[in-house]
PDB file of C-alpha atoms in Angstrom:
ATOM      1  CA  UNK F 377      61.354 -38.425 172.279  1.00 65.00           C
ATOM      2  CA  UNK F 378      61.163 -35.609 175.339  1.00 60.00           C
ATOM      3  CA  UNK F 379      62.946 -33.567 173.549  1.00 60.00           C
ATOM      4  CA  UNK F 380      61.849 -33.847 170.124  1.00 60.00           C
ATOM      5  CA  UNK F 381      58.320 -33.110 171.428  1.00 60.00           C
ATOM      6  CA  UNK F 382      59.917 -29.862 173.248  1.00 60.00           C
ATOM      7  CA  UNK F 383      61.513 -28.961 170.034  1.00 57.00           C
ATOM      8  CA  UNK F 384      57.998 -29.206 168.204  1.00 58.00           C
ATOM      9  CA  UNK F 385      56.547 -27.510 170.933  1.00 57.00           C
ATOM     10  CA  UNK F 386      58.649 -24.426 170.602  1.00 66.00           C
ATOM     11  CA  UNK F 387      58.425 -24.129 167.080  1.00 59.00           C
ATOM     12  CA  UNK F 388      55.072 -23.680 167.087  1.00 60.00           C
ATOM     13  CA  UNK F 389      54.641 -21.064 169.711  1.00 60.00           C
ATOM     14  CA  UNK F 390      57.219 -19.367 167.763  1.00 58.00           C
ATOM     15  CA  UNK F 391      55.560 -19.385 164.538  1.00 56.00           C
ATOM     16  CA  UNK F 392      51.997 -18.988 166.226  1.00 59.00           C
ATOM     17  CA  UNK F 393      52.068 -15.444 166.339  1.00 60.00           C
ATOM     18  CA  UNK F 394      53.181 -14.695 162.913  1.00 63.00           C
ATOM     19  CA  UNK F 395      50.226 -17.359 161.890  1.00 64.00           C
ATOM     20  CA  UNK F 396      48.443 -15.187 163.395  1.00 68.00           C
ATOM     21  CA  UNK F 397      49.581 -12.042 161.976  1.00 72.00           C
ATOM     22  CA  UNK F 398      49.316 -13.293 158.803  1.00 75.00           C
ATOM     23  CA  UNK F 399      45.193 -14.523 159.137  1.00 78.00           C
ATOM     24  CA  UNK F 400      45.021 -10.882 160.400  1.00 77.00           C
ATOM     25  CA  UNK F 401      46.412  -9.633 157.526  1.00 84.00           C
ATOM     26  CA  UNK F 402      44.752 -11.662 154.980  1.00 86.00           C
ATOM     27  CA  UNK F 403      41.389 -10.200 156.743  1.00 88.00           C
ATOM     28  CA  UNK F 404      42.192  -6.467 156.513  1.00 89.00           C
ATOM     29  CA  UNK F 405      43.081  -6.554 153.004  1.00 91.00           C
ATOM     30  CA  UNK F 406      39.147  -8.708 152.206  1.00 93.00           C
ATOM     31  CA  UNK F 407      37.695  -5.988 154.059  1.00 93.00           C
ATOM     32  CA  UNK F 408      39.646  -3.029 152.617  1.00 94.00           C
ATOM     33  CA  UNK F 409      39.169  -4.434 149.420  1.00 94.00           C
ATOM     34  CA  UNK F 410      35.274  -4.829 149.962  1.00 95.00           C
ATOM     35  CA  UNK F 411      35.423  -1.427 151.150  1.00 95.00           C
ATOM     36  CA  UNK F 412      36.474  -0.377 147.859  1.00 95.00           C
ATOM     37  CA  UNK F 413      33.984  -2.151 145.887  1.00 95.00           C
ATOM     38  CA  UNK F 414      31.450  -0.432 147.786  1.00 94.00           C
ATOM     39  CA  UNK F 415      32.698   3.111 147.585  1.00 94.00           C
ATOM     40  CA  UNK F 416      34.526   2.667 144.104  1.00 95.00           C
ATOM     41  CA  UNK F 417      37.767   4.421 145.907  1.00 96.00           C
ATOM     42  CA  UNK F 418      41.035   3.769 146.776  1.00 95.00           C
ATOM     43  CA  UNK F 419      41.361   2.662 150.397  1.00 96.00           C
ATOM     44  CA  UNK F 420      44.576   3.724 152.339  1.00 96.00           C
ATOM     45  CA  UNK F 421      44.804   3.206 156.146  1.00 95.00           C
ATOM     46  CA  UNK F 422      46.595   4.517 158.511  1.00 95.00           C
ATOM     47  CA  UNK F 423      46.191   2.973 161.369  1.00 93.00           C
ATOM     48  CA  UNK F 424      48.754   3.590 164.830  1.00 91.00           C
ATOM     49  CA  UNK F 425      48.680   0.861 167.374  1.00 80.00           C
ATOM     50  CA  UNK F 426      50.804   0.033 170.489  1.00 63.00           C
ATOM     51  CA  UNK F 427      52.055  -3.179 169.585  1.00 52.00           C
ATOM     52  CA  UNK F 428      54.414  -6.231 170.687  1.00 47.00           C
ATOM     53  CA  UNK F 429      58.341  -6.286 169.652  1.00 45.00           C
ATOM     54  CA  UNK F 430      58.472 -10.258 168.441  1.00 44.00           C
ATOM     55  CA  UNK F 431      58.412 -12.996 171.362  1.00 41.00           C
ATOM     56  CA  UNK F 432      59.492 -10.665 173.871  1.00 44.00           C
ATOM     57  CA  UNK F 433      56.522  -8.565 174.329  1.00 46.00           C
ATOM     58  CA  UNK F 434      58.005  -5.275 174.611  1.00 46.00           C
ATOM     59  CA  UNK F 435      55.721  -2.794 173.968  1.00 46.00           C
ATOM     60  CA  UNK F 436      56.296  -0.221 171.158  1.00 50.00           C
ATOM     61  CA  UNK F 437      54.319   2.941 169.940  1.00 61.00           C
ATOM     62  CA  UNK F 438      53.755   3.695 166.408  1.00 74.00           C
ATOM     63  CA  UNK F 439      53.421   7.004 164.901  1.00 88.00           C
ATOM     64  CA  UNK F 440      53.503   8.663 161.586  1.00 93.00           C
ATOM     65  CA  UNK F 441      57.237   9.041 160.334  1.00 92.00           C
ATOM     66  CA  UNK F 442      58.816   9.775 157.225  1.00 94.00           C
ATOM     67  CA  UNK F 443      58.156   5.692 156.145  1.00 93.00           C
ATOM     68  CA  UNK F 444      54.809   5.974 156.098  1.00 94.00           C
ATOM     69  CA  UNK F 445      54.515   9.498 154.148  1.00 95.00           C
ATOM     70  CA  UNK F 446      56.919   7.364 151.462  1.00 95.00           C
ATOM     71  CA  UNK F 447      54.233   4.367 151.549  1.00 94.00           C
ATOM     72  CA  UNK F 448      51.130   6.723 151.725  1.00 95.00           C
ATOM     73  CA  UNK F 449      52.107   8.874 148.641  1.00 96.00           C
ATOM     74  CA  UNK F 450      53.416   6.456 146.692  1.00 95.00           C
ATOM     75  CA  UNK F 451      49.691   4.790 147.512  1.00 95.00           C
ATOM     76  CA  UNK F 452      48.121   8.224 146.156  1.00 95.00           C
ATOM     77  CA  UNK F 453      50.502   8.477 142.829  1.00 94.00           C
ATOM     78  CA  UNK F 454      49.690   5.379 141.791  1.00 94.00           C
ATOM     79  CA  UNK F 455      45.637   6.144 142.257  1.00 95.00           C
ATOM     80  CA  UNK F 456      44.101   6.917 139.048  1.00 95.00           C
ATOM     81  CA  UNK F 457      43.637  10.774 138.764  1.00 95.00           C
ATOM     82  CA  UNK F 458      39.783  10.623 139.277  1.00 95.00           C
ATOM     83  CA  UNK F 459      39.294   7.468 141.220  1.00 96.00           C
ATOM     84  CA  UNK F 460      38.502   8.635 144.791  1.00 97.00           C
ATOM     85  CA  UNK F 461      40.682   8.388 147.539  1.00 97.00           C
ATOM     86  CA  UNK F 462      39.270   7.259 150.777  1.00 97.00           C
ATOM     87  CA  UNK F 463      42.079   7.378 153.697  1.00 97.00           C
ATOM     88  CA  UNK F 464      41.589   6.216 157.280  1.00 97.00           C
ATOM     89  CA  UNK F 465      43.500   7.551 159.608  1.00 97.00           C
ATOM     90  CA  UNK F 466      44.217   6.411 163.672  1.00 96.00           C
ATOM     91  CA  UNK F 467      47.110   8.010 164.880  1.00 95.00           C
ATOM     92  CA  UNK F 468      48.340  10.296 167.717  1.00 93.00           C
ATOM     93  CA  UNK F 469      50.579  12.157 165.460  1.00 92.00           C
ATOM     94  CA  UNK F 470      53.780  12.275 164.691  1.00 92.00           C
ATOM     95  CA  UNK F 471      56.883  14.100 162.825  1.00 91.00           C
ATOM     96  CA  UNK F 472      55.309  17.257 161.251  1.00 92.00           C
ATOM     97  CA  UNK F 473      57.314  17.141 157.907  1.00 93.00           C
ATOM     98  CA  UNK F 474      55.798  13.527 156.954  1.00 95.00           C
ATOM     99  CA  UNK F 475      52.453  15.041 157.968  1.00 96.00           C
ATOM    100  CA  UNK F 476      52.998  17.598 155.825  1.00 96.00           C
ATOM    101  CA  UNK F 477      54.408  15.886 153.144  1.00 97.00           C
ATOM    102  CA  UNK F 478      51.039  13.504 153.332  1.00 97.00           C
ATOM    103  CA  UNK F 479      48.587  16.205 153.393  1.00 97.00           C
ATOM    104  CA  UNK F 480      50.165  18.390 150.208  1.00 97.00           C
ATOM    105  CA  UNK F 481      49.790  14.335 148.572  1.00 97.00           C
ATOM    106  CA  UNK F 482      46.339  14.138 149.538  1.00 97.00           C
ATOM    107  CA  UNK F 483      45.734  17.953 148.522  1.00 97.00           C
ATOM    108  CA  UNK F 484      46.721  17.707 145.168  1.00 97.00           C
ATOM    109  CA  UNK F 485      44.933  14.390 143.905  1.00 97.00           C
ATOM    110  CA  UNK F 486      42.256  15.284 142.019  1.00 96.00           C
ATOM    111  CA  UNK F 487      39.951  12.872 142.587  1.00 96.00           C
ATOM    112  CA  UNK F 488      37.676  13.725 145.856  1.00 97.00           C
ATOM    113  CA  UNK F 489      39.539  12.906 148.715  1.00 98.00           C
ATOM    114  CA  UNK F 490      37.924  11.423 152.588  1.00 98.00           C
ATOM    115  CA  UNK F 491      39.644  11.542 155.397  1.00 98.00           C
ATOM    116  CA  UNK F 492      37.491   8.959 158.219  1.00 98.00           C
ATOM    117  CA  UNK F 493      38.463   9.279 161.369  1.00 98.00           C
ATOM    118  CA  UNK F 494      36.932   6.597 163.651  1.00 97.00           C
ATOM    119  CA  UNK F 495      38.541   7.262 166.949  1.00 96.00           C
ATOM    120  CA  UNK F 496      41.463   9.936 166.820  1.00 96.00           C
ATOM    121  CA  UNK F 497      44.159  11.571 164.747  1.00 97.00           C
ATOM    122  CA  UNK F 498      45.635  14.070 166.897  1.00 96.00           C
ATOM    123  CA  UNK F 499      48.517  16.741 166.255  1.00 94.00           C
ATOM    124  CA  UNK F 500      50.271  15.067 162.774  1.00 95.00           C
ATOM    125  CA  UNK F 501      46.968  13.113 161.873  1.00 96.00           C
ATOM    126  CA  UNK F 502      44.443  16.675 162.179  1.00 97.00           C
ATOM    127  CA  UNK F 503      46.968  18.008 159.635  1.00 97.00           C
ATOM    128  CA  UNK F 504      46.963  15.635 156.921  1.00 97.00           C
ATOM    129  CA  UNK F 505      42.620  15.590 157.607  1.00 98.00           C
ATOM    130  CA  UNK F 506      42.640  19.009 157.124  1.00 98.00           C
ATOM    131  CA  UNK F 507      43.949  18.466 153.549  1.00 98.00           C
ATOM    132  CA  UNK F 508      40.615  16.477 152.870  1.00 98.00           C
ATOM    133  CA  UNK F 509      37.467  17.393 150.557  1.00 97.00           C
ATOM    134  CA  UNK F 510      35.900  15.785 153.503  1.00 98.00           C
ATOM    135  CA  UNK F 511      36.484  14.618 157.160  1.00 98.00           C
ATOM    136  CA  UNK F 512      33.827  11.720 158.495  1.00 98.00           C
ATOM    137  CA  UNK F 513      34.243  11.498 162.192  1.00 98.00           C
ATOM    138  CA  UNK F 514      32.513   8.813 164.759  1.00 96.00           C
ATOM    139  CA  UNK F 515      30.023  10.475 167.435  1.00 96.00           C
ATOM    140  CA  UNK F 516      32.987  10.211 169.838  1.00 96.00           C
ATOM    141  CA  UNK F 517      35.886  10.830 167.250  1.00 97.00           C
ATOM    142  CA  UNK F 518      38.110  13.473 168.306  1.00 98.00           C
ATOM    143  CA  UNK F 519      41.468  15.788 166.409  1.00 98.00           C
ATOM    144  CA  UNK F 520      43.577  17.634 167.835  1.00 96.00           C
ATOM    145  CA  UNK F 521      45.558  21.291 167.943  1.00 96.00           C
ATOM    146  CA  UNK F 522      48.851  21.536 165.633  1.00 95.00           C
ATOM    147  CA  UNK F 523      50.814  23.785 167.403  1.00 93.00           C
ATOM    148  CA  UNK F 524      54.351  23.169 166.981  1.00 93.00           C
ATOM    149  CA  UNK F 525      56.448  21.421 170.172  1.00 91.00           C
ATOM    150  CA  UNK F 526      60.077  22.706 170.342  1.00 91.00           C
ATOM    151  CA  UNK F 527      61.262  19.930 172.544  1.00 85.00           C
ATOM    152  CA  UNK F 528      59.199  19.658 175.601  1.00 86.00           C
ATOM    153  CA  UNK F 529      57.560  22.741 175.072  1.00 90.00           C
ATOM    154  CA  UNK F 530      54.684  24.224 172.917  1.00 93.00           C
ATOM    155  CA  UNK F 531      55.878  27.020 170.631  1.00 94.00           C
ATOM    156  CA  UNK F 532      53.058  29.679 171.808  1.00 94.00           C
ATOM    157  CA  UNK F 533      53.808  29.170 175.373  1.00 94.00           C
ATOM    158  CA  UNK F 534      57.629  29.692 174.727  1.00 94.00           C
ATOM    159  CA  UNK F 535      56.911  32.761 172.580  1.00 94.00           C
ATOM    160  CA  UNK F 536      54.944  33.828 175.127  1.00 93.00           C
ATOM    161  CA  UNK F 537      57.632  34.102 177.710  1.00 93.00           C
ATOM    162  CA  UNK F 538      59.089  37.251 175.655  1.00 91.00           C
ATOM    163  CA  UNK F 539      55.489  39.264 176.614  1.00 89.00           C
ATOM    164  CA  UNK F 540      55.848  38.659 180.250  1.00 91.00           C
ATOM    165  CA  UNK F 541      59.361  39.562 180.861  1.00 90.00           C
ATOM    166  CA  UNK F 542      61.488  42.217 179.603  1.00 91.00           C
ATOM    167  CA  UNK F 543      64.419  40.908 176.920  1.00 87.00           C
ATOM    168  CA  UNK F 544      67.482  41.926 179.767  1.00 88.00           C
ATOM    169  CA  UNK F 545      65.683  39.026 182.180  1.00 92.00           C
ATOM    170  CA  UNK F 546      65.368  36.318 179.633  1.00 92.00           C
ATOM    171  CA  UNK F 547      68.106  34.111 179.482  1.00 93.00           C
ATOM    172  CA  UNK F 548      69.731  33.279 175.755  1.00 93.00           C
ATOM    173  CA  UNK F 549      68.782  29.725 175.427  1.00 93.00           C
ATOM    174  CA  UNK F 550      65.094  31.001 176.204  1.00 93.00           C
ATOM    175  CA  UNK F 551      65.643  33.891 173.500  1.00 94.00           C
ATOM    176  CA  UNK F 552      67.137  30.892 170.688  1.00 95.00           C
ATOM    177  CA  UNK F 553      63.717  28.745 171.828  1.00 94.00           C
ATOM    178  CA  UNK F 554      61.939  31.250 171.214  1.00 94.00           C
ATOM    179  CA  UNK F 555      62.848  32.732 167.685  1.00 95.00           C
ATOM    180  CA  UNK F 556      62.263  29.191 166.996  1.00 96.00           C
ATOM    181  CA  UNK F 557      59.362  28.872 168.173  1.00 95.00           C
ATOM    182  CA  UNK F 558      58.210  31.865 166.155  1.00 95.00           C
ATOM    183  CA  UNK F 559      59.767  30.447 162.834  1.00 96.00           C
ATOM    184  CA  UNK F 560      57.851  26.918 163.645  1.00 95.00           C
ATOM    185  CA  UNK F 561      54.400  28.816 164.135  1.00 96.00           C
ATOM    186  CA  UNK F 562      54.417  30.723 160.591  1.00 96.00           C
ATOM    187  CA  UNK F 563      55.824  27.859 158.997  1.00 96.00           C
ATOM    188  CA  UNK F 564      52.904  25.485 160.213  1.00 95.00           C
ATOM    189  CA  UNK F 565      50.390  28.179 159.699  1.00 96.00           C
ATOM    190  CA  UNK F 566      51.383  29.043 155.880  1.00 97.00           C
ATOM    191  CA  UNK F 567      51.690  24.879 155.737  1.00 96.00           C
ATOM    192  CA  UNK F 568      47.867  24.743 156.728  1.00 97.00           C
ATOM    193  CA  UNK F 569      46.756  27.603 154.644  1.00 97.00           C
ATOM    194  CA  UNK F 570      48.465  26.183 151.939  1.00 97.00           C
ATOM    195  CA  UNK F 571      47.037  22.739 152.721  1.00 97.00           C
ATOM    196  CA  UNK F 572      43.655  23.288 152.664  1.00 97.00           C
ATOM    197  CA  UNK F 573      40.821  23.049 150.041  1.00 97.00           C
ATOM    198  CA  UNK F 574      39.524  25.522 148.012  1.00 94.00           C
ATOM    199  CA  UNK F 575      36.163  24.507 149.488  1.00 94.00           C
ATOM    200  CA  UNK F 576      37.200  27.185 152.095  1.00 96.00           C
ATOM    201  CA  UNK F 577      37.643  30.901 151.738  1.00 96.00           C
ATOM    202  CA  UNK F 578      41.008  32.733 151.913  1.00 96.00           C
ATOM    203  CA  UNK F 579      39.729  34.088 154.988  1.00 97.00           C
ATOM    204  CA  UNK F 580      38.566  31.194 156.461  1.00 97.00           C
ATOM    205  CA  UNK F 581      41.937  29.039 155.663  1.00 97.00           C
ATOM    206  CA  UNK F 582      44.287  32.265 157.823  1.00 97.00           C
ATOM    207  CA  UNK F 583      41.453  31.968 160.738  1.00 97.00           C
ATOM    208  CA  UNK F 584      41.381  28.373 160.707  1.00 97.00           C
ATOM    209  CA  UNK F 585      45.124  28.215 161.008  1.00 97.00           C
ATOM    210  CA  UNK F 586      45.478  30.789 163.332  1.00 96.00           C
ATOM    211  CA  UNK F 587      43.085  28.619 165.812  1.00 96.00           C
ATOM    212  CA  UNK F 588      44.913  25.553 165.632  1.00 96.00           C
ATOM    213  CA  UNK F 589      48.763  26.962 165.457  1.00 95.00           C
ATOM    214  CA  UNK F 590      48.678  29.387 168.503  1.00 92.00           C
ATOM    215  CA  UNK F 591      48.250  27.553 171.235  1.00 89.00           C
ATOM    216  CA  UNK F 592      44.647  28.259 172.645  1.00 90.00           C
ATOM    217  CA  UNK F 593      44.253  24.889 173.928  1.00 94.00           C
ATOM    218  CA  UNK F 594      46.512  22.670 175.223  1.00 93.00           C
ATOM    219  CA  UNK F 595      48.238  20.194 172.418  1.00 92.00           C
ATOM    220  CA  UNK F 596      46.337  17.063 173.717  1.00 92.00           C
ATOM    221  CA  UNK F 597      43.156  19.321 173.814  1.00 96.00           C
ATOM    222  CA  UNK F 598      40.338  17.021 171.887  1.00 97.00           C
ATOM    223  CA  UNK F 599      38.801  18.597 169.262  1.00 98.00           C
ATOM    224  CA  UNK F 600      35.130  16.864 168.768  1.00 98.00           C
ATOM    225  CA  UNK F 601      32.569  17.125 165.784  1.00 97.00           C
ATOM    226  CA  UNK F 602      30.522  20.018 167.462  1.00 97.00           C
ATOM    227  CA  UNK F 603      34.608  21.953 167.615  1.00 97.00           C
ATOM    228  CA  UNK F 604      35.531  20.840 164.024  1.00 97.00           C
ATOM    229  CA  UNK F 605      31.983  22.436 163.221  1.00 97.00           C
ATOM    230  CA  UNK F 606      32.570  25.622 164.477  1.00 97.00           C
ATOM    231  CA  UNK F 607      36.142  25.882 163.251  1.00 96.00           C
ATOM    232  CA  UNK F 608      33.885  25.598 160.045  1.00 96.00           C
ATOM    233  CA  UNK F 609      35.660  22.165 158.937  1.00 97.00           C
ATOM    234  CA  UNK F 610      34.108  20.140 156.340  1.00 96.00           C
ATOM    235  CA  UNK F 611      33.115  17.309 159.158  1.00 97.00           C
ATOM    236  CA  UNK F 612      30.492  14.903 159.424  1.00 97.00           C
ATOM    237  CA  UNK F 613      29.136  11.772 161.278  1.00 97.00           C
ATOM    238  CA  UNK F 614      28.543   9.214 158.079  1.00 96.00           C
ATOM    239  CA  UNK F 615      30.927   6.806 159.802  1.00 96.00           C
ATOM    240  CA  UNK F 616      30.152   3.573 157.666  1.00 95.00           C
ATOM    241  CA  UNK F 617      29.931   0.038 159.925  1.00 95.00           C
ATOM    242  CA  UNK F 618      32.385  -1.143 158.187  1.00 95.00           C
ATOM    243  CA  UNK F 619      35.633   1.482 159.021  1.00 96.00           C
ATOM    244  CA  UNK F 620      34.807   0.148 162.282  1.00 95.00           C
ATOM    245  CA  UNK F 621      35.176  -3.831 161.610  1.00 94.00           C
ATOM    246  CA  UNK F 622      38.395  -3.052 160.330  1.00 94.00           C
ATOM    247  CA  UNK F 623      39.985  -1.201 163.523  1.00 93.00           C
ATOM    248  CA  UNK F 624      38.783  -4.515 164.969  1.00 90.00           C
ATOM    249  CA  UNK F 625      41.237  -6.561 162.496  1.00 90.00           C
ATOM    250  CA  UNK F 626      44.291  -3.910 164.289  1.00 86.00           C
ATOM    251  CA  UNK F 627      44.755  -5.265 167.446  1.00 77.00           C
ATOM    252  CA  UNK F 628      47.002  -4.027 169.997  1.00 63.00           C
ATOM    253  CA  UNK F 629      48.339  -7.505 171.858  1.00 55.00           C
ATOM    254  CA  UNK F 630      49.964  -6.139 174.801  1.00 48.00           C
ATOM    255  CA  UNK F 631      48.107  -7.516 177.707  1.00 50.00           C
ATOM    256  CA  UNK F 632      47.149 -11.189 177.714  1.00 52.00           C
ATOM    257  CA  UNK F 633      43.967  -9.808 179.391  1.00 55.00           C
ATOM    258  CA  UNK F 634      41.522  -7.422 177.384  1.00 56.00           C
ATOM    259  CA  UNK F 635      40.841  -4.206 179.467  1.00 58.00           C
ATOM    260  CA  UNK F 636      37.391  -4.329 177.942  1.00 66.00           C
ATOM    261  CA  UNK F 637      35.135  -6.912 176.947  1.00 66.00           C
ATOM    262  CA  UNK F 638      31.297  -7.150 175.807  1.00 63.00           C
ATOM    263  CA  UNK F 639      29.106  -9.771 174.039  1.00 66.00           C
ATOM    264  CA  UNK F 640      28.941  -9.225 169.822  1.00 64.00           C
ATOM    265  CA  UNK F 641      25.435  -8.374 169.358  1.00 60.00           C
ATOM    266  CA  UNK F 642      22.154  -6.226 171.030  1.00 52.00           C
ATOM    267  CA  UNK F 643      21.466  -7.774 174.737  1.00 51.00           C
ATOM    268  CA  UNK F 644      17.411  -7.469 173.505  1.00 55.00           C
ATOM    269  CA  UNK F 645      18.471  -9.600 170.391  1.00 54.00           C
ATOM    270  CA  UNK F 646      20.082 -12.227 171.910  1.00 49.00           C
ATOM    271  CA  UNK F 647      17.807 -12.499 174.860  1.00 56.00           C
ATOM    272  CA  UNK F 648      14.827 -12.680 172.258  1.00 57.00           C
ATOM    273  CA  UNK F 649      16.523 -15.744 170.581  1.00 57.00           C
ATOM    274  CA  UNK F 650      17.030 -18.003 173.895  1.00 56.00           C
ATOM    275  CA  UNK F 651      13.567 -17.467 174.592  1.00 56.00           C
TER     276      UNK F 651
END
């Protein structure tokens, strides 16, 4: 009897957790749908958590990779042509050719196309915004330079080694980075030139690329609404309620602990109601 309890037991704190996932799930896709019905769009998120690997609780970071540019243009070619896309994107980045491949998607619906960005979308995720009729950022919301990374190293600072020294004290390993480097720069820059609405002048798409492919900030530098506004980006603050409520449905279970907890609701409210 012992034992058959035990064996109950440990069936259902296995399957608790996918439970779980599943009500989660089922929640997102009520919401995303309602979202939908309000905005009469298609809803496509993005969304990059730290999460748990099964039982075992190892921790794993997400990112965008060449699966999710196959699952977020297959999303946009089967849109209809003038139903509005509405994509919401959380991510620290990722591999620049499913970035790319995403953005050139989102550039070439026809439909108007939102890019809401509720807490970041740094490196990988600025790219495929910038590809956006519109960008709707939270007060605090923040993107991010696009400056290539050959290995551990930015591709301006690398290139950058070749105007300090003179060629005969720079090893060859340095001299390979570095026409790399140079390659990975114009390649990017043409990508977000190319990438970008017609909303903005021709002028305004080679200084806008210029900015964010040559390494004038550092690659983790945050780039806020007042930044995006004087790159002359297409930003604003309209960030509906609900984009919000959903990143609340995307968890990220690694501690058993939260590292931050309030009380749902205005402190004035709920004092108001006990008296």
């Amino acid at each position: 009897m012992f034992f058959d309890l035990l064996f109950l037991f440990i069936v259902i704190s296995a399957l608790q957790p996918v439970m779980k996932q599943k009500m989660l799930e089922a929640s997102r896709q009520r919401l995303i749908y309602d979202i939908e019905k309000k905005h009469n769009s298609r809803v496509i998120a993005m969304i990059h958590r730290q999460e748990t690997m099964s039982i075992l609780g190892f921790p794993v970071m997400r990112y965008i990779d060449i699966d999710d540019s196959e699952r977020v243009i297959r999303a946009i070619q089967m849109t209809d042509p003038d139903l509005p896309i509405d994509l919401i994107l959380h991510t620290p980045g990722g591999v620049a050719l499913a970035a790319v491949q995403i953005a050139r998607a989102l550039k070439k619906h026809p439909g108007k196309t939102t890019v809401y960005v509720p807490h970041y979308a740094m490196s990988g995720g600025t790219l495929i915004a910038l590809a956006a009729d519109e960008i709707i950022m939270g007060e605090q919301s923040v993107l991010g330079p696009v400056d290539p990374q050959i290995g551990q190293y930015p591709a301006p600072s690398i290139i950058n080694v070749l105007k300090q020294k003179p060629l005969s004290a720079i090893d060859d390993q340095t001299l390979i980075l570095a026409n790399i480097a140079e390659k990975a720069i114009n390649q990017l820059e043409g990508s977000i030139i190319d990438i970008l609405p017609d909303q903005y002048s021709k002028d305004d798409k080679q200084r806008i690329a210029k900015i964010l492919t040559q390494g004038n900030w550092t690659h983790d530098f945050p780039i806020t609404v007042d930044v995006a506004k004087s790159l002359g980006l297409n930003v604003n603050t309209n960030m509906p309620k609900e984009i919000y409520q959903l990143m609340n449905l995307y968890p990220q279970p690694v501690r058993q602990t939260p590292t931050v907890e309030y009380l749902p609701g205005y402190r004035g409210e709920r004092e108001n109601t006990e008296k």
